[in-house]
Short mmCIF file of C-alpha atoms and ligand atoms in Angstrom, two decimals:
data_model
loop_
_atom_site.label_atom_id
_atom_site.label_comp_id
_atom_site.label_asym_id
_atom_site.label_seq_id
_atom_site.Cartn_x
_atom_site.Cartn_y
_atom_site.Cartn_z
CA UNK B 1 111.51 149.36 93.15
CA UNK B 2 113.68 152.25 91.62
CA UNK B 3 113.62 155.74 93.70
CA UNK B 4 114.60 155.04 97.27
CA UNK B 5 111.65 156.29 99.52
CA UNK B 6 111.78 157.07 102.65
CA UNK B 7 109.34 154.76 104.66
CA UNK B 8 105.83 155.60 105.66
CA UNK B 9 102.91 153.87 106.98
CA UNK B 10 99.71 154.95 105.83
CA UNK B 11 96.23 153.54 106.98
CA UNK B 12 92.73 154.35 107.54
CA UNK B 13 89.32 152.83 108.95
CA UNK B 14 85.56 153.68 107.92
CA UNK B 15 83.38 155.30 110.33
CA UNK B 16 80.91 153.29 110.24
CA UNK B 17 78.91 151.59 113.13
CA UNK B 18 79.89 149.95 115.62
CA UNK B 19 83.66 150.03 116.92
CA UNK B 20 84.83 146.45 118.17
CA UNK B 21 87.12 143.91 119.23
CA UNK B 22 88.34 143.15 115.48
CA UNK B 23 89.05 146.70 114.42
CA UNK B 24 91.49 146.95 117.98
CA UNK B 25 93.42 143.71 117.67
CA UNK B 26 93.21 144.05 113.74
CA UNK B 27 94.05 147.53 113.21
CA UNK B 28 94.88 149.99 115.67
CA UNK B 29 96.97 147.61 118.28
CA UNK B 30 98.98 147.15 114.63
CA UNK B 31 99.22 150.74 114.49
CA UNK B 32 100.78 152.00 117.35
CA UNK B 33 103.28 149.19 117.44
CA UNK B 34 104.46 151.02 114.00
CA UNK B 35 104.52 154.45 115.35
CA UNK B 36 108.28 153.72 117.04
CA UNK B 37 109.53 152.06 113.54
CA UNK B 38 107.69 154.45 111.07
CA UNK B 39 106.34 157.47 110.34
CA UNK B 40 102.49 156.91 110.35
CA UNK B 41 99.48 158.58 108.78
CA UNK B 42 96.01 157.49 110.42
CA UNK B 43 92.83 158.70 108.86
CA UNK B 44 89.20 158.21 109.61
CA UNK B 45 88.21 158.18 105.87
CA UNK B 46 84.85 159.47 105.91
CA UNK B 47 85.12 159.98 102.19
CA UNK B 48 84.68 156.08 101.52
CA UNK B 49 81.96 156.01 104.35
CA UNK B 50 79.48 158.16 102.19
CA UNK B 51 79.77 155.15 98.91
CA UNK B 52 76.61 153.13 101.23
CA UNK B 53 73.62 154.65 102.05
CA UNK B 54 74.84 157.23 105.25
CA UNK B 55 73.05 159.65 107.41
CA UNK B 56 74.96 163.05 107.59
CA UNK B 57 74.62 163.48 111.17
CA UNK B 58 75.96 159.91 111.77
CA UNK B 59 78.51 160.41 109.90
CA UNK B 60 79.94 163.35 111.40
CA UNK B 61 79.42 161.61 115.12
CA UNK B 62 81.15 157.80 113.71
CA UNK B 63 83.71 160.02 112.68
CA UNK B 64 84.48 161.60 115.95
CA UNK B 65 84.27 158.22 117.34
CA UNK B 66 86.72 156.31 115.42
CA UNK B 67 89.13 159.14 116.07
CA UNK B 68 88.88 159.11 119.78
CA UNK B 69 89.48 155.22 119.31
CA UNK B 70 92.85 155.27 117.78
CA UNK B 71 93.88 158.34 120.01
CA UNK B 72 92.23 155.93 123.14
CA UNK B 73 94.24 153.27 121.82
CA UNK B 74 97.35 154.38 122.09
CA UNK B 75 98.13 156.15 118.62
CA UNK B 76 99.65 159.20 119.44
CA UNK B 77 98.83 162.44 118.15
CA UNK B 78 102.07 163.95 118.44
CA UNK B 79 104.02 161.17 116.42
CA UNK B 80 101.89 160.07 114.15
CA UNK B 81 99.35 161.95 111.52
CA UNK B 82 95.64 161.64 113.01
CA UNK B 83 92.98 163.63 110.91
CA UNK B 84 89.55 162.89 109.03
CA UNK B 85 89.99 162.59 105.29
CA UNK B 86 87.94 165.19 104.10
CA UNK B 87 90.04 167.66 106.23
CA UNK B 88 92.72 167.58 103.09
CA UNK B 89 91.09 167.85 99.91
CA UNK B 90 94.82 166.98 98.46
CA UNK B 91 92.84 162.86 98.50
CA UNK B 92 89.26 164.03 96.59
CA UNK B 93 91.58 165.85 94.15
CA UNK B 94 94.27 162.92 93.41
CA UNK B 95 91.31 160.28 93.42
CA UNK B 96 90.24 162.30 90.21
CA UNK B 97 93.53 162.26 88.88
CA UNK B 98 93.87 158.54 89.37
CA UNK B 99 89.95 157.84 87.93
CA UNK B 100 91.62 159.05 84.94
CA UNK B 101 94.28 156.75 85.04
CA UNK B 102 93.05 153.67 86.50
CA UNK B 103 90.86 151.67 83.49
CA UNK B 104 87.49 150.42 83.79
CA UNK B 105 88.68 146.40 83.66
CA UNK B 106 90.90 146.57 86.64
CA UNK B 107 87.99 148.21 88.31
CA UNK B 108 85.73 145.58 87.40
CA UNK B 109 88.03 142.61 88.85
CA UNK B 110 87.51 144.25 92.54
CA UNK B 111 85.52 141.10 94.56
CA UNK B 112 84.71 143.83 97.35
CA UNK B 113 82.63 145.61 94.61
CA UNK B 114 80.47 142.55 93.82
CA UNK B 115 80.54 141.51 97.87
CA UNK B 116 79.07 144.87 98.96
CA UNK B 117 77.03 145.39 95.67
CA UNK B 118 75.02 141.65 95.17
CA UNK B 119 72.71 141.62 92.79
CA UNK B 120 71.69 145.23 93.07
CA UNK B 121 75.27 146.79 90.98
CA UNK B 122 72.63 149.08 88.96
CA UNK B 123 71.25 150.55 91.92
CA UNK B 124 74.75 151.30 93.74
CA UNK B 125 76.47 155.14 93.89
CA UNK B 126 79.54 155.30 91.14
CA UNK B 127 81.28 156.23 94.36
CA UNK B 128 81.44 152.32 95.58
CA UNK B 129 82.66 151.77 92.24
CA UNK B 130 85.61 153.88 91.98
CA UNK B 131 86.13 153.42 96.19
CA UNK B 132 89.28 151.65 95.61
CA UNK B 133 90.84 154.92 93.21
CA UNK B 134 90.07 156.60 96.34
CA UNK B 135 91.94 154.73 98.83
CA UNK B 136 95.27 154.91 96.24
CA UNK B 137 94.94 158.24 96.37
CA UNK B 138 94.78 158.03 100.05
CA UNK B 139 97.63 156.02 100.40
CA UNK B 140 100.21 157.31 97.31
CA UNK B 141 99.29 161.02 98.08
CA UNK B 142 101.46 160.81 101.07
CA UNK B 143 103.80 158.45 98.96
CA UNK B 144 103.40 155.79 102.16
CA UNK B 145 105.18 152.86 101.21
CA UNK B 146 104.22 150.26 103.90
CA UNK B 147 100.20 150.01 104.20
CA UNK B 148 98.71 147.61 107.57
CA UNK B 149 95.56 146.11 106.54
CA UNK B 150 93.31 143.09 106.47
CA UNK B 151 93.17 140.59 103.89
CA UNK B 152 90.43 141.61 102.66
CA UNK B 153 92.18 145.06 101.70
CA UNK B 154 94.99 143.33 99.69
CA UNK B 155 93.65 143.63 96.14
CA UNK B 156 92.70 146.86 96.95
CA UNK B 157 96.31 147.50 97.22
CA UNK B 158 97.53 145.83 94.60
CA UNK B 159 95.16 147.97 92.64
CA UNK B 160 97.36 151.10 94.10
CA UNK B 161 100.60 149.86 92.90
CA UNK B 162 99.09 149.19 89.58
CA UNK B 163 97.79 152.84 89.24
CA UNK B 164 101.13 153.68 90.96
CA UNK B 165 103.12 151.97 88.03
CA UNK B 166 100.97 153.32 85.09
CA UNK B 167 101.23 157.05 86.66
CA UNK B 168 105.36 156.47 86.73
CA UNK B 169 105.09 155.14 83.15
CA UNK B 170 102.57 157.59 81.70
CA UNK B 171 103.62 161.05 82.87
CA UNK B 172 106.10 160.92 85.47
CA UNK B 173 109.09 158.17 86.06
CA UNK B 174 110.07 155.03 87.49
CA UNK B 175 109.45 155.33 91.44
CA UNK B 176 107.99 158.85 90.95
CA UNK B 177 105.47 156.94 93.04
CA UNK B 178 106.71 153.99 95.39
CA UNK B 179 104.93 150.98 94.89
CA UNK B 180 103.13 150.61 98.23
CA UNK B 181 103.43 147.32 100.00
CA UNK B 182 100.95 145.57 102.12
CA UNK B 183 101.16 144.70 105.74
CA UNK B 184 98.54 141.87 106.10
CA UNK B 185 97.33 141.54 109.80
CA UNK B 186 95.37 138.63 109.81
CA UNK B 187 95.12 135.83 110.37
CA UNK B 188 96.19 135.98 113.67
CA UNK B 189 94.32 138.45 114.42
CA UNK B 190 91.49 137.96 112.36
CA UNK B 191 88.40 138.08 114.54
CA UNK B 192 85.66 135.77 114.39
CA UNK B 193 81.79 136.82 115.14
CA UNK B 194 80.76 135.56 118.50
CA UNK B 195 77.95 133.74 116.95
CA UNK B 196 79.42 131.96 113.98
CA UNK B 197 83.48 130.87 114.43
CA UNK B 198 83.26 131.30 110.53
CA UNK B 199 82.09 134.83 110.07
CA UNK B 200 83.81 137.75 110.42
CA UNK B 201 83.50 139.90 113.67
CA UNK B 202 81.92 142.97 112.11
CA UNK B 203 79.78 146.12 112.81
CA UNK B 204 77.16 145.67 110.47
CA UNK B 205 76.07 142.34 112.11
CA UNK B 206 72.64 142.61 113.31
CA UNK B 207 73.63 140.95 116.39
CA UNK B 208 75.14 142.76 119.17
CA UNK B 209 76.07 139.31 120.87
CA UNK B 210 78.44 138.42 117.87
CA UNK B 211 81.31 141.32 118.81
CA UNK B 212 82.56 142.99 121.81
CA UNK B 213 82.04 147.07 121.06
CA UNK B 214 84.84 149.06 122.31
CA UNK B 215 81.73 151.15 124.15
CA UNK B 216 80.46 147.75 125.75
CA UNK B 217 80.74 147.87 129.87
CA UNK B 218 82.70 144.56 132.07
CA UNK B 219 79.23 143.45 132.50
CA UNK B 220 77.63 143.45 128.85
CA UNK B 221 81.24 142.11 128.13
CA UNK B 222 81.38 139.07 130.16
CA UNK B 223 77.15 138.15 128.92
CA UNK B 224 78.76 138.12 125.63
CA UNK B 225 81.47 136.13 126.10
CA UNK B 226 79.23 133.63 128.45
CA UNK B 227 76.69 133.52 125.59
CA UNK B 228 79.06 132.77 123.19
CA UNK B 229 78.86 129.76 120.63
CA UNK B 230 80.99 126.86 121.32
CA UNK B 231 80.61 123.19 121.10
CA UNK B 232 80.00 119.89 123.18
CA UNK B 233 83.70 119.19 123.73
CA UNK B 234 86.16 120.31 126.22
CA UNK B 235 89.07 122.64 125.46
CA UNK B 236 91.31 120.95 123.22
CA UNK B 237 94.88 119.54 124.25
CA UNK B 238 96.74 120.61 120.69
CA UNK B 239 96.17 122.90 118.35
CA UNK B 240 95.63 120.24 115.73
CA UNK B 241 91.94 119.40 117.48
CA UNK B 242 90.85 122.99 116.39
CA UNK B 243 90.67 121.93 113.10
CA UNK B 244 86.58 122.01 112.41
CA UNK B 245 85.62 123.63 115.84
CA UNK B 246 85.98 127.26 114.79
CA UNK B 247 84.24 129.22 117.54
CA UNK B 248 86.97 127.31 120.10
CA UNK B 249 89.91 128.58 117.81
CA UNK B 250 88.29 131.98 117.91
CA UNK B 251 88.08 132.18 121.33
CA UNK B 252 91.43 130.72 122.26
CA UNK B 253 92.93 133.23 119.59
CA UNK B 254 91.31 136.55 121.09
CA UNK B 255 92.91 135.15 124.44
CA UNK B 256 96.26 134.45 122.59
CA UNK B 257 96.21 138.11 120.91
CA UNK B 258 95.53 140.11 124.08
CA UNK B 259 98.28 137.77 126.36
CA UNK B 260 100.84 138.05 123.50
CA UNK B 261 101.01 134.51 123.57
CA UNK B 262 101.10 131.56 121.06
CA UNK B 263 97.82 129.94 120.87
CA UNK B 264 100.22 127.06 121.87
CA UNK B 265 100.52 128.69 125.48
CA UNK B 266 96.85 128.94 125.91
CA UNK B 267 95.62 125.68 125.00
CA UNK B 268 98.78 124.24 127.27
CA UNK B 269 96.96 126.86 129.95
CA UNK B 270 93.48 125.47 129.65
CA UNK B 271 93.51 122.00 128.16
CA UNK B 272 91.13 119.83 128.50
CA UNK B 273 89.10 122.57 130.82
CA UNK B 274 85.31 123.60 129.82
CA UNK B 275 84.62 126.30 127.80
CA UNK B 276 83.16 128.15 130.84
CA UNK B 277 86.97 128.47 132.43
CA UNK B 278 88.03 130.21 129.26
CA UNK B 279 85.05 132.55 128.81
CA UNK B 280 85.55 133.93 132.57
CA UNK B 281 89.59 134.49 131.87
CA UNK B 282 88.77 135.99 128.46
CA UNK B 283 85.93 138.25 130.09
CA UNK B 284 88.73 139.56 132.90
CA UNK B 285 90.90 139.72 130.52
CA UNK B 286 89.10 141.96 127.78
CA UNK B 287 87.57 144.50 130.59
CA UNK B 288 90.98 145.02 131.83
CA UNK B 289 92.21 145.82 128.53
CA UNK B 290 89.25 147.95 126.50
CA UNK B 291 87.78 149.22 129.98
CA UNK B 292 90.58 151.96 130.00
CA UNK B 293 90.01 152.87 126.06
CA UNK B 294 86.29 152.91 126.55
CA UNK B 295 86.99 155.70 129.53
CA UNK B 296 89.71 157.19 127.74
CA UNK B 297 87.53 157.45 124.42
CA UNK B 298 84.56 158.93 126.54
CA UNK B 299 86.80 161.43 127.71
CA UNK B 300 87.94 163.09 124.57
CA UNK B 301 84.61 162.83 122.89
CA UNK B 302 83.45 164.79 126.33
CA UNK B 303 85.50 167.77 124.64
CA UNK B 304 84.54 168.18 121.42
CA UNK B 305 86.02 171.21 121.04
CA UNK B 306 89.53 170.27 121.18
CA UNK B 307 88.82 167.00 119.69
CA UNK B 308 88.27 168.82 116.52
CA UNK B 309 91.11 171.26 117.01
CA UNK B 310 93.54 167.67 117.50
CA UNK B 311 91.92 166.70 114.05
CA UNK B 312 92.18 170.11 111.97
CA UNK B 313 96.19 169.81 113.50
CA UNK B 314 96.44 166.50 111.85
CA UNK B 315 94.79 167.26 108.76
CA UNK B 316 97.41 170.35 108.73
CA UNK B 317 99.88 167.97 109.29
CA UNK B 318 98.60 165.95 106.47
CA UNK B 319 98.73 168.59 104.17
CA UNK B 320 101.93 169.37 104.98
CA UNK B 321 103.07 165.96 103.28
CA UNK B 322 100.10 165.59 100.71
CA UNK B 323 100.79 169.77 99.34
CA UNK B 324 104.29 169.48 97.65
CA UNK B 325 103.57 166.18 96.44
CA UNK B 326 100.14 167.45 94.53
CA UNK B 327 102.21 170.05 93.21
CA UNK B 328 104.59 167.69 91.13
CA UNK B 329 101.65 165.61 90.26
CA UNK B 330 99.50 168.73 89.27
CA UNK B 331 102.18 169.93 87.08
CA UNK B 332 103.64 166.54 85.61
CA UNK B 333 99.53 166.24 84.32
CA UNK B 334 99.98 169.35 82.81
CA UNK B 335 97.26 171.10 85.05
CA UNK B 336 99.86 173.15 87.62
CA UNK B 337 100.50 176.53 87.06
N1 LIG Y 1 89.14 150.27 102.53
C1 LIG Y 1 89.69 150.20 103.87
C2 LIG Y 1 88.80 149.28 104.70
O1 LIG Y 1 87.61 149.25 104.53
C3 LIG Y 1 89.78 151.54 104.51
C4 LIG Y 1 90.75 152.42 103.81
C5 LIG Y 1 90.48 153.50 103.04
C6 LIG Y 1 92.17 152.27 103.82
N2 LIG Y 1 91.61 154.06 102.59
C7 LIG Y 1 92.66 153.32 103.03
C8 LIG Y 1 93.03 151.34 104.40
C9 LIG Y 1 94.03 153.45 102.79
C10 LIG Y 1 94.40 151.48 104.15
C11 LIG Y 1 94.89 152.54 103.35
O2 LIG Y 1 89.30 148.64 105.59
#
């Protein structure tokens, strides 16, 4: 990379659904261990939650929501940048930029696209189409250069830096935008569905009994964990006899995440013990640790009034980044006066 620039973290989750175990130990737990090495940016981007099918009223309440979560979680207002997307129209406005910029064939390489779209690509908004333009404007209109996400995120990413380069090359110069890296936070965190060890923990699953929601009380927490899917076999002695049983590495791993442990330590702590001795640890364990967020998250939401005022703050704060950066980009496109 050419220009040196000065590290930032940028981020951001959809409001959409359900908010659970994954989106914690995958995202925001990632977070705030960032906020004392970076500066951060955290957005709710409601933006990319109106590409699907979305009620308006749900999406202003998700919204809310996912907010209070990382603030519950521990991602603090008053280091790091929390605010909703739409509050800075600096992202709709450099997404445009960038559809002009970005060419249809990268677009058309995207696998989250085809996931999310099936068979029905005719039918879908352009919006899901150009989603990932959108998030590289999220992410290089703040210039972050260090960006925590899933796996599943990394191409979208790539896609940023690729936009990033042709921008540099086009109209502007070498590192007039840094080339943003990824953070990947799985596997090791990568959360498995309750139901299926091989599926993804996620909020769209029709079954409430595949992922613990950050809402969920001890005792809807420990029925999920007791009705969990495991196998015939006892806990295994090495971490070689997970291969094939996928809902015990799952299980062992959510324990592993929330001790800070290896999932060495925790099969040494419960080897060769029934599944039933793990579930009841894992259930104590997970109330102790989301049962404060889930009070601390009802609390702020109880206020809406200065939840919103926290959010208009960040997306003032946001601005305050995104404004003189728009400005060199507005006039290096020839469209600042
Ligand atoms: N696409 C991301 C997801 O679904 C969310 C997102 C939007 C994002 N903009 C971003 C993540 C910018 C990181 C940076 O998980």
């Amino acid at each position: 990379m050419s220009a040196d620039h000065t590290p930032l973290v940028f981020s951001g989750m959809q409001p959409t659904g359900n908010l659970h175990l994954g989106n914690y130990l995958g995202a925001m737990r990632n977070w705030l261990k960032l906020q004392s090495s970076y500066r951060c940016v955290y957005c709710v981007v409601d933006l990319h939650a109106m590409t699907m099918e979305f009620d308006p009223q749900q999406l202003a309440k998700a919204s809310r929501e996912v907010a209070a979560a990382y603030i519950a979680s521990g991602v603090d207002p008053q280091r790091s940048v929390i605010f909703v997307q739409s509050g800075n129209s600096d992202h709709a406005e450099l997404a445009w930029i960038f559809n002009c910029v970005a060419r249809v064939g990268w677009l058309n390489r995207m696998t989250q696209f085809k996931d999310k779209a099936g068979k029905n690509s005719e039918k879908m908004s352009v919006g899901l189409y150009t989603y990932p333009v959108l998030m590289a404007a999220d992410i290089l209109g703040y210039r972050a250069t260090h960006v925590p996400v899933g796996d599943d995120q990394k191409q979208h990413v790539e896609l940023a830096r690729d936009i990033a380069q042709k921008f540099n090359n086009d109209f502007a110069a070498p590192g007039f935008f840094p080339l943003p890296e990824p953070i990947i936070t799985g596997p090791a965190t990568r959360v498995m569905s309750l139901r299926d060890g091989k599926a993804k923990m996620s909020k769209s699953d029709p079954s409430d009994y595949s992922r613990i929601n950050l809402a969920d009380d001890a005792d809807t927490i420990a029925l999920k964990f007791r009705k969990a899917k495991t196998d015939p076999h006892p806990l295994p002695e090495s971490e070689a006899e997970l291969e094939g049983r996928p809902e015990a590495a799952n299980l062992i791993a959510i324990y592993a995440a929330f001790q800070e442990k290896s999932r060495q330590a925790v099969i040494d702590e419960f080897r060769g013990a029934q599944f039933s001795m793990l579930k009841n640890a894992l259930a104590d364990l997970v109330v102790a640790k989301l049962s404060p967020i889930a009070d601390e998250m009802r609390r702020l939401l109880g206020d809406q009034a200065e939840l919103d005022r926290q959010l208009r703050e960040g997306a003032n704060k946001a601005r305050a980044i995104s404004g003189p950066i728009m400005e060199e980009v507005r006039r290096v496109v020839g469209i600042g006066r």
